Amino acid sequence: MDHESFMLEALAEAAAAGASGEVPVGAVVVHEGEVIARGSNRREMDADPLAHAEVIALRKAAKALQRWRLHGCTLYVTLEPCPMCSGAAVLSRLDALVYGAADPKAGAAGSIYDIPRDRRLNHRMEVLSGVLGEDCSKLLSSFFKERRAGS
């Protein structure tokens, strides 16, 4: 599987979110080597605290496959998922999670918590971190630097 090309797809989603004023986080869900769903942060646009890129992509993937169990799928996301999104990944029964930049303040896939690999839960998945991590980090850093300069 070409992790970098799928992460580039997630980065494109993140860039689009950033261009619309959202925190630039993007996600794609891959099934059988094809992107079946995309998502980017929409919390501001939708006035929805749950409108994280991962949740949006997982909902679209479930709709595309017409099932909530996303066995055979991998979630690619530019930023390490928060506890909510890591929990959603587990509840979706994904095979794997691949993320770019670590989130030392809120990350729940290895940084603060490790929800996707927690043996106490009924489902665990493979986690791969740091795929195009520098590119993902730069996108986020640039966004917040511009935001601070503008305030």
Short mmCIF file of N, CA and C in Angstrom, two decimals:
data_model
loop_
_atom_site.label_atom_id
_atom_site.label_comp_id
_atom_site.label_asym_id
_atom_site.label_seq_id
_atom_site.Cartn_x
_atom_site.Cartn_y
_atom_site.Cartn_z
N MET A 1 0.85 -1.18 0.00
CA MET A 1 0.00 0.00 0.00
C MET A 1 0.89 1.24 0.00
N ASP A 2 0.54 2.21 -0.78
CA ASP A 2 1.33 3.43 -0.92
C ASP A 2 0.83 4.48 0.08
N HIS A 3 1.37 4.41 1.29
CA HIS A 3 0.91 5.30 2.35
C HIS A 3 1.09 6.77 2.00
N GLU A 4 2.20 7.10 1.36
CA GLU A 4 2.47 8.51 1.06
C GLU A 4 1.45 9.09 0.08
N SER A 5 1.06 8.34 -0.94
CA SER A 5 0.10 8.89 -1.89
C SER A 5 -1.26 9.10 -1.24
N PHE A 6 -1.67 8.21 -0.34
CA PHE A 6 -2.94 8.40 0.34
C PHE A 6 -2.85 9.57 1.34
N MET A 7 -1.68 9.73 1.97
CA MET A 7 -1.51 10.86 2.87
C MET A 7 -1.54 12.18 2.09
N LEU A 8 -1.03 12.16 0.86
CA LEU A 8 -1.12 13.36 0.02
C LEU A 8 -2.57 13.73 -0.24
N GLU A 9 -3.42 12.72 -0.40
CA GLU A 9 -4.85 12.96 -0.58
C GLU A 9 -5.43 13.62 0.68
N ALA A 10 -5.03 13.12 1.84
CA ALA A 10 -5.49 13.70 3.10
C ALA A 10 -4.96 15.13 3.26
N LEU A 11 -3.72 15.37 2.84
CA LEU A 11 -3.15 16.71 2.90
C LEU A 11 -3.92 17.69 2.01
N ALA A 12 -4.39 17.23 0.86
CA ALA A 12 -5.18 18.09 -0.01
C ALA A 12 -6.49 18.48 0.69
N GLU A 13 -7.09 17.54 1.40
CA GLU A 13 -8.29 17.84 2.18
C GLU A 13 -7.98 18.85 3.28
N ALA A 14 -6.84 18.67 3.94
CA ALA A 14 -6.44 19.58 5.01
C ALA A 14 -6.21 20.99 4.47
N ALA A 15 -5.55 21.09 3.32
CA ALA A 15 -5.28 22.41 2.73
C ALA A 15 -6.59 23.11 2.38
N ALA A 16 -7.56 22.37 1.88
CA ALA A 16 -8.86 22.95 1.56
C ALA A 16 -9.55 23.46 2.82
N ALA A 17 -9.44 22.71 3.91
CA ALA A 17 -10.03 23.15 5.18
C ALA A 17 -9.36 24.44 5.64
N GLY A 18 -8.05 24.48 5.58
CA GLY A 18 -7.31 25.67 5.99
C GLY A 18 -7.68 26.88 5.16
N ALA A 19 -7.86 26.69 3.87
CA ALA A 19 -8.22 27.80 2.97
C ALA A 19 -9.60 28.36 3.30
N SER A 20 -10.45 27.55 3.92
CA SER A 20 -11.79 28.03 4.28
C SER A 20 -11.86 28.49 5.73
N GLY A 21 -10.70 28.57 6.40
CA GLY A 21 -10.66 29.07 7.77
C GLY A 21 -10.75 28.02 8.85
N GLU A 22 -10.86 26.78 8.46
CA GLU A 22 -10.89 25.68 9.43
C GLU A 22 -9.46 25.26 9.78
N VAL A 23 -9.28 24.64 10.93
CA VAL A 23 -7.98 24.06 11.26
C VAL A 23 -7.69 23.02 10.19
N PRO A 24 -6.51 23.10 9.55
CA PRO A 24 -6.24 22.24 8.40
C PRO A 24 -5.91 20.79 8.75
N VAL A 25 -6.96 20.03 8.94
CA VAL A 25 -6.83 18.59 9.16
C VAL A 25 -7.68 17.91 8.10
N GLY A 26 -7.10 16.91 7.45
CA GLY A 26 -7.81 16.17 6.42
C GLY A 26 -7.69 14.68 6.63
N ALA A 27 -8.66 13.95 6.09
CA ALA A 27 -8.68 12.50 6.25
C ALA A 27 -9.25 11.85 5.00
N VAL A 28 -8.78 10.64 4.72
CA VAL A 28 -9.37 9.81 3.68
C VAL A 28 -9.47 8.39 4.21
N VAL A 29 -10.47 7.67 3.73
CA VAL A 29 -10.62 6.26 4.05
C VAL A 29 -10.37 5.47 2.77
N VAL A 30 -9.51 4.46 2.89
CA VAL A 30 -9.12 3.64 1.74
C VAL A 30 -9.64 2.22 1.95
N HIS A 31 -10.27 1.69 0.89
CA HIS A 31 -10.76 0.31 0.88
C HIS A 31 -10.33 -0.32 -0.43
N GLU A 32 -9.67 -1.45 -0.34
CA GLU A 32 -9.20 -2.18 -1.53
C GLU A 32 -8.39 -1.28 -2.47
N GLY A 33 -7.53 -0.47 -1.88
CA GLY A 33 -6.62 0.36 -2.65
C GLY A 33 -7.22 1.61 -3.26
N GLU A 34 -8.48 1.91 -2.93
CA GLU A 34 -9.16 3.09 -3.48
C GLU A 34 -9.66 3.99 -2.36
N VAL A 35 -9.56 5.29 -2.57
CA VAL A 35 -10.15 6.24 -1.63
C VAL A 35 -11.67 6.19 -1.81
N ILE A 36 -12.37 5.84 -0.74
CA ILE A 36 -13.83 5.75 -0.81
C ILE A 36 -14.52 6.89 -0.08
N ALA A 37 -13.76 7.63 0.73
CA ALA A 37 -14.36 8.73 1.48
C ALA A 37 -13.30 9.75 1.84
N ARG A 38 -13.73 11.00 1.93
CA ARG A 38 -12.85 12.12 2.27
C ARG A 38 -13.53 12.97 3.33
N GLY A 39 -12.71 13.63 4.13
CA GLY A 39 -13.25 14.56 5.11
C GLY A 39 -12.22 15.59 5.49
N SER A 40 -12.71 16.74 5.88
CA SER A 40 -11.84 17.78 6.42
C SER A 40 -12.61 18.45 7.55
N ASN A 41 -11.87 19.12 8.42
CA ASN A 41 -12.52 19.79 9.54
C ASN A 41 -13.60 20.74 9.05
N ARG A 42 -14.75 20.72 9.72
CA ARG A 42 -15.87 21.60 9.38
C ARG A 42 -16.54 22.13 10.64
N ARG A 43 -15.81 22.19 11.74
CA ARG A 43 -16.43 22.62 12.99
C ARG A 43 -16.98 24.03 12.91
N GLU A 44 -16.22 24.94 12.32
CA GLU A 44 -16.67 26.33 12.21
C GLU A 44 -17.82 26.45 11.21
N MET A 45 -17.64 25.87 10.03
CA MET A 45 -18.67 25.97 8.99
C MET A 45 -20.00 25.37 9.42
N ASP A 46 -19.95 24.25 10.11
CA ASP A 46 -21.16 23.54 10.50
C ASP A 46 -21.62 23.87 11.92
N ALA A 47 -20.81 24.66 12.65
CA ALA A 47 -21.10 24.95 14.06
C ALA A 47 -21.36 23.64 14.81
N ASP A 48 -20.46 22.69 14.58
CA ASP A 48 -20.64 21.33 15.10
C ASP A 48 -19.33 20.88 15.76
N PRO A 49 -19.32 20.68 17.08
CA PRO A 49 -18.09 20.26 17.75
C PRO A 49 -17.61 18.87 17.33
N LEU A 50 -18.47 18.09 16.71
CA LEU A 50 -18.10 16.74 16.29
C LEU A 50 -17.63 16.68 14.84
N ALA A 51 -17.61 17.79 14.14
CA ALA A 51 -17.29 17.80 12.71
C ALA A 51 -15.78 17.78 12.47
N HIS A 52 -15.13 16.78 13.03
CA HIS A 52 -13.70 16.55 12.79
C HIS A 52 -13.54 15.80 11.47
N ALA A 53 -12.41 15.98 10.83
CA ALA A 53 -12.15 15.34 9.54
C ALA A 53 -12.37 13.83 9.58
N GLU A 54 -11.90 13.20 10.64
CA GLU A 54 -12.00 11.74 10.74
C GLU A 54 -13.45 11.28 10.82
N VAL A 55 -14.25 11.95 11.65
CA VAL A 55 -15.66 11.56 11.81
C VAL A 55 -16.40 11.71 10.49
N ILE A 56 -16.14 12.81 9.80
CA ILE A 56 -16.80 13.04 8.51
C ILE A 56 -16.41 11.94 7.51
N ALA A 57 -15.11 11.63 7.44
CA ALA A 57 -14.64 10.59 6.51
C ALA A 57 -15.21 9.22 6.88
N LEU A 58 -15.26 8.89 8.17
CA LEU A 58 -15.80 7.60 8.59
C LEU A 58 -17.29 7.48 8.25
N ARG A 59 -18.03 8.55 8.46
CA ARG A 59 -19.47 8.53 8.11
C ARG A 59 -19.66 8.30 6.61
N LYS A 60 -18.87 9.01 5.80
CA LYS A 60 -18.98 8.85 4.35
C LYS A 60 -18.57 7.45 3.91
N ALA A 61 -17.55 6.88 4.56
CA ALA A 61 -17.11 5.52 4.21
C ALA A 61 -18.20 4.51 4.53
N ALA A 62 -18.83 4.65 5.68
CA ALA A 62 -19.91 3.74 6.06
C ALA A 62 -21.05 3.82 5.05
N LYS A 63 -21.35 5.04 4.63
CA LYS A 63 -22.42 5.23 3.63
C LYS A 63 -22.02 4.59 2.30
N ALA A 64 -20.75 4.79 1.89
CA ALA A 64 -20.28 4.24 0.61
C ALA A 64 -20.32 2.71 0.60
N LEU A 65 -19.96 2.11 1.73
CA LEU A 65 -19.95 0.64 1.82
C LEU A 65 -21.29 0.07 2.30
N GLN A 66 -22.18 0.93 2.72
CA GLN A 66 -23.48 0.55 3.25
C GLN A 66 -23.36 -0.41 4.43
N ARG A 67 -22.40 -0.09 5.30
CA ARG A 67 -22.21 -0.85 6.54
C ARG A 67 -21.40 -0.02 7.52
N TRP A 68 -21.65 -0.20 8.80
CA TRP A 68 -20.91 0.57 9.79
C TRP A 68 -19.58 -0.08 10.15
N ARG A 69 -19.48 -1.38 9.96
CA ARG A 69 -18.20 -2.06 10.24
C ARG A 69 -17.28 -1.84 9.04
N LEU A 70 -16.20 -1.12 9.28
CA LEU A 70 -15.29 -0.77 8.18
C LEU A 70 -14.07 -1.69 8.12
N HIS A 71 -14.32 -3.00 8.31
CA HIS A 71 -13.25 -3.99 8.12
C HIS A 71 -12.70 -3.82 6.71
N GLY A 72 -11.40 -3.99 6.57
CA GLY A 72 -10.78 -3.86 5.26
C GLY A 72 -10.45 -2.43 4.89
N CYS A 73 -10.67 -1.50 5.80
CA CYS A 73 -10.41 -0.08 5.53
C CYS A 73 -9.27 0.46 6.38
N THR A 74 -8.61 1.47 5.82
CA THR A 74 -7.57 2.21 6.53
C THR A 74 -7.94 3.68 6.51
N LEU A 75 -7.79 4.32 7.66
CA LEU A 75 -8.03 5.75 7.78
C LEU A 75 -6.68 6.46 7.75
N TYR A 76 -6.55 7.41 6.83
CA TYR A 76 -5.36 8.27 6.74
C TYR A 76 -5.77 9.65 7.21
N VAL A 77 -5.02 10.21 8.14
CA VAL A 77 -5.34 11.54 8.66
C VAL A 77 -4.05 12.31 8.90
N THR A 78 -4.10 13.60 8.65
CA THR A 78 -2.89 14.42 8.71
C THR A 78 -2.41 14.69 10.12
N LEU A 79 -3.30 14.65 11.10
CA LEU A 79 -2.95 14.90 12.49
C LEU A 79 -3.42 13.72 13.34
N GLU A 80 -2.60 13.34 14.30
CA GLU A 80 -2.97 12.26 15.21
C GLU A 80 -4.36 12.50 15.78
N PRO A 81 -5.24 11.52 15.70
CA PRO A 81 -6.61 11.71 16.18
C PRO A 81 -6.71 12.00 17.67
N CYS A 82 -7.73 12.79 18.00
CA CYS A 82 -8.06 13.09 19.39
C CYS A 82 -8.76 11.86 20.01
N PRO A 83 -9.09 11.92 21.30
CA PRO A 83 -9.80 10.77 21.90
C PRO A 83 -11.12 10.44 21.21
N MET A 84 -11.89 11.45 20.83
CA MET A 84 -13.17 11.19 20.16
C MET A 84 -12.95 10.44 18.85
N CYS A 85 -12.01 10.93 18.04
CA CYS A 85 -11.78 10.35 16.71
C CYS A 85 -11.10 8.98 16.81
N SER A 86 -10.22 8.82 17.78
CA SER A 86 -9.62 7.50 17.99
C SER A 86 -10.68 6.50 18.41
N GLY A 87 -11.60 6.94 19.27
CA GLY A 87 -12.71 6.07 19.66
C GLY A 87 -13.60 5.72 18.49
N ALA A 88 -13.87 6.71 17.64
CA ALA A 88 -14.69 6.45 16.45
C ALA A 88 -14.01 5.45 15.52
N ALA A 89 -12.69 5.55 15.41
CA ALA A 89 -11.94 4.60 14.58
C ALA A 89 -12.07 3.18 15.12
N VAL A 90 -11.97 3.04 16.44
CA VAL A 90 -12.12 1.72 17.06
C VAL A 90 -13.54 1.20 16.85
N LEU A 91 -14.52 2.04 17.10
CA LEU A 91 -15.92 1.62 16.96
C LEU A 91 -16.29 1.30 15.52
N SER A 92 -15.55 1.87 14.57
CA SER A 92 -15.78 1.59 13.15
C SER A 92 -15.15 0.28 12.71
N ARG A 93 -14.34 -0.32 13.56
CA ARG A 93 -13.68 -1.59 13.26
C ARG A 93 -12.71 -1.50 12.08
N LEU A 94 -12.02 -0.36 11.97
CA LEU A 94 -11.00 -0.21 10.92
C LEU A 94 -9.89 -1.23 11.09
N ASP A 95 -9.22 -1.54 10.00
CA ASP A 95 -8.03 -2.40 10.08
C ASP A 95 -6.82 -1.61 10.53
N ALA A 96 -6.72 -0.35 10.06
CA ALA A 96 -5.52 0.43 10.34
C ALA A 96 -5.81 1.92 10.36
N LEU A 97 -4.93 2.62 11.07
CA LEU A 97 -4.93 4.07 11.15
C LEU A 97 -3.52 4.54 10.79
N VAL A 98 -3.43 5.48 9.88
CA VAL A 98 -2.15 6.06 9.47
C VAL A 98 -2.27 7.56 9.65
N TYR A 99 -1.34 8.15 10.42
CA TYR A 99 -1.40 9.60 10.58
C TYR A 99 -0.05 10.23 10.34
N GLY A 100 -0.09 11.54 10.06
CA GLY A 100 1.11 12.29 9.74
C GLY A 100 1.77 12.90 10.96
N ALA A 101 1.23 13.99 11.46
CA ALA A 101 1.83 14.72 12.57
C ALA A 101 1.30 14.21 13.90
N ALA A 102 2.21 14.07 14.86
CA ALA A 102 1.80 13.72 16.22
C ALA A 102 1.17 14.94 16.87
N ASP A 103 0.29 14.70 17.84
CA ASP A 103 -0.34 15.78 18.59
C ASP A 103 -0.05 15.58 20.07
N PRO A 104 1.04 16.20 20.56
CA PRO A 104 1.44 15.99 21.95
C PRO A 104 0.47 16.58 22.98
N LYS A 105 -0.47 17.42 22.53
CA LYS A 105 -1.42 18.03 23.46
C LYS A 105 -2.75 17.28 23.55
N ALA A 106 -3.14 16.61 22.48
CA ALA A 106 -4.45 15.97 22.47
C ALA A 106 -4.46 14.62 21.74
N GLY A 107 -3.31 14.12 21.34
CA GLY A 107 -3.25 12.89 20.56
C GLY A 107 -3.64 11.65 21.34
N ALA A 108 -4.48 10.83 20.71
CA ALA A 108 -4.96 9.63 21.38
C ALA A 108 -4.68 8.37 20.57
N ALA A 109 -3.59 8.42 19.78
CA ALA A 109 -3.16 7.23 19.03
C ALA A 109 -1.67 7.01 19.27
N GLY A 110 -1.22 7.29 20.50
CA GLY A 110 0.16 7.06 20.86
C GLY A 110 0.80 8.16 21.70
N SER A 111 0.33 9.41 21.56
CA SER A 111 0.96 10.51 22.29
C SER A 111 0.53 10.58 23.76
N ILE A 112 -0.73 10.91 24.02
CA ILE A 112 -1.24 10.98 25.40
C ILE A 112 -1.91 9.66 25.76
N TYR A 113 -2.74 9.20 24.86
CA TYR A 113 -3.45 7.92 25.01
C TYR A 113 -3.11 7.07 23.80
N ASP A 114 -3.47 5.80 23.87
CA ASP A 114 -3.29 4.92 22.71
C ASP A 114 -4.55 4.07 22.54
N ILE A 115 -5.63 4.76 22.26
CA ILE A 115 -6.94 4.11 22.17
C ILE A 115 -6.99 3.02 21.09
N PRO A 116 -6.43 3.23 19.89
CA PRO A 116 -6.56 2.20 18.85
C PRO A 116 -5.85 0.88 19.18
N ARG A 117 -4.91 0.91 20.13
CA ARG A 117 -4.19 -0.33 20.47
C ARG A 117 -4.42 -0.75 21.91
N ASP A 118 -5.41 -0.18 22.57
CA ASP A 118 -5.69 -0.48 23.97
C ASP A 118 -6.27 -1.89 24.08
N ARG A 119 -5.57 -2.75 24.76
CA ARG A 119 -5.98 -4.16 24.87
C ARG A 119 -7.27 -4.35 25.66
N ARG A 120 -7.68 -3.32 26.39
CA ARG A 120 -8.93 -3.44 27.16
C ARG A 120 -10.16 -3.30 26.27
N LEU A 121 -9.98 -2.80 25.07
CA LEU A 121 -11.11 -2.60 24.16
C LEU A 121 -11.32 -3.85 23.31
N ASN A 122 -12.51 -3.96 22.73
CA ASN A 122 -12.84 -5.18 21.97
C ASN A 122 -12.31 -5.18 20.55
N HIS A 123 -11.72 -4.07 20.11
CA HIS A 123 -11.13 -4.02 18.77
C HIS A 123 -9.85 -3.21 18.83
N ARG A 124 -8.84 -3.68 18.14
CA ARG A 124 -7.58 -2.96 18.02
C ARG A 124 -7.19 -2.92 16.56
N MET A 125 -6.33 -1.97 16.23
CA MET A 125 -5.91 -1.83 14.84
C MET A 125 -4.43 -1.50 14.78
N GLU A 126 -3.89 -1.70 13.61
CA GLU A 126 -2.52 -1.30 13.34
C GLU A 126 -2.47 0.22 13.28
N VAL A 127 -1.41 0.81 13.83
CA VAL A 127 -1.23 2.26 13.77
C VAL A 127 0.15 2.54 13.20
N LEU A 128 0.19 3.42 12.21
CA LEU A 128 1.45 3.87 11.61
C LEU A 128 1.47 5.38 11.71
N SER A 129 2.52 5.91 12.33
CA SER A 129 2.60 7.36 12.52
C SER A 129 3.77 7.94 11.73
N GLY A 130 3.70 9.25 11.51
CA GLY A 130 4.80 9.98 10.89
C GLY A 130 4.85 9.95 9.38
N VAL A 131 3.82 9.44 8.71
CA VAL A 131 3.81 9.42 7.25
C VAL A 131 3.62 10.85 6.75
N LEU A 132 4.61 11.37 6.05
CA LEU A 132 4.64 12.77 5.62
C LEU A 132 4.41 13.71 6.80
N GLY A 133 4.91 13.30 7.94
CA GLY A 133 4.72 14.05 9.18
C GLY A 133 5.21 15.48 9.11
N GLU A 134 6.33 15.70 8.47
CA GLU A 134 6.87 17.06 8.38
C GLU A 134 5.95 17.95 7.55
N ASP A 135 5.45 17.44 6.45
CA ASP A 135 4.52 18.20 5.61
C ASP A 135 3.24 18.52 6.37
N CYS A 136 2.73 17.54 7.09
CA CYS A 136 1.50 17.73 7.86
C CYS A 136 1.72 18.77 8.96
N SER A 137 2.85 18.69 9.64
CA SER A 137 3.17 19.64 10.70
C SER A 137 3.32 21.05 10.16
N LYS A 138 3.98 21.19 9.02
CA LYS A 138 4.20 22.51 8.42
C LYS A 138 2.87 23.17 8.06
N LEU A 139 1.94 22.40 7.53
CA LEU A 139 0.64 22.95 7.17
C LEU A 139 -0.06 23.52 8.40
N LEU A 140 -0.05 22.77 9.48
CA LEU A 140 -0.67 23.23 10.71
C LEU A 140 0.06 24.44 11.29
N SER A 141 1.38 24.38 11.33
CA SER A 141 2.17 25.49 11.88
C SER A 141 1.94 26.77 11.11
N SER A 142 1.93 26.68 9.80
CA SER A 142 1.70 27.86 8.96
C SER A 142 0.33 28.46 9.22
N PHE A 143 -0.67 27.61 9.34
CA PHE A 143 -2.03 28.08 9.59
C PHE A 143 -2.09 28.87 10.90
N PHE A 144 -1.53 28.31 11.97
CA PHE A 144 -1.61 28.98 13.26
C PHE A 144 -0.71 30.22 13.32
N LYS A 145 0.39 30.18 12.62
CA LYS A 145 1.26 31.37 12.56
C LYS A 145 0.52 32.52 11.88
N GLU A 146 -0.14 32.23 10.76
CA GLU A 146 -0.93 33.26 10.07
C GLU A 146 -2.08 33.76 10.92
N ARG A 147 -2.70 32.86 11.64
CA ARG A 147 -3.83 33.24 12.49
C ARG A 147 -3.36 34.16 13.62
N ARG A 148 -2.21 33.83 14.23
CA ARG A 148 -1.67 34.68 15.30
C ARG A 148 -1.27 36.04 14.76
N ALA A 149 -0.70 36.08 13.58
CA ALA A 149 -0.26 37.35 12.97
C ALA A 149 -1.46 38.24 12.65
N GLY A 150 -2.58 37.63 12.36
CA GLY A 150 -3.78 38.38 11.99
C GLY A 150 -4.58 38.88 13.19
N SER A 151 -4.25 38.38 14.40
CA SER A 151 -5.07 38.81 15.53
C SER A 151 -4.46 39.92 16.33
#
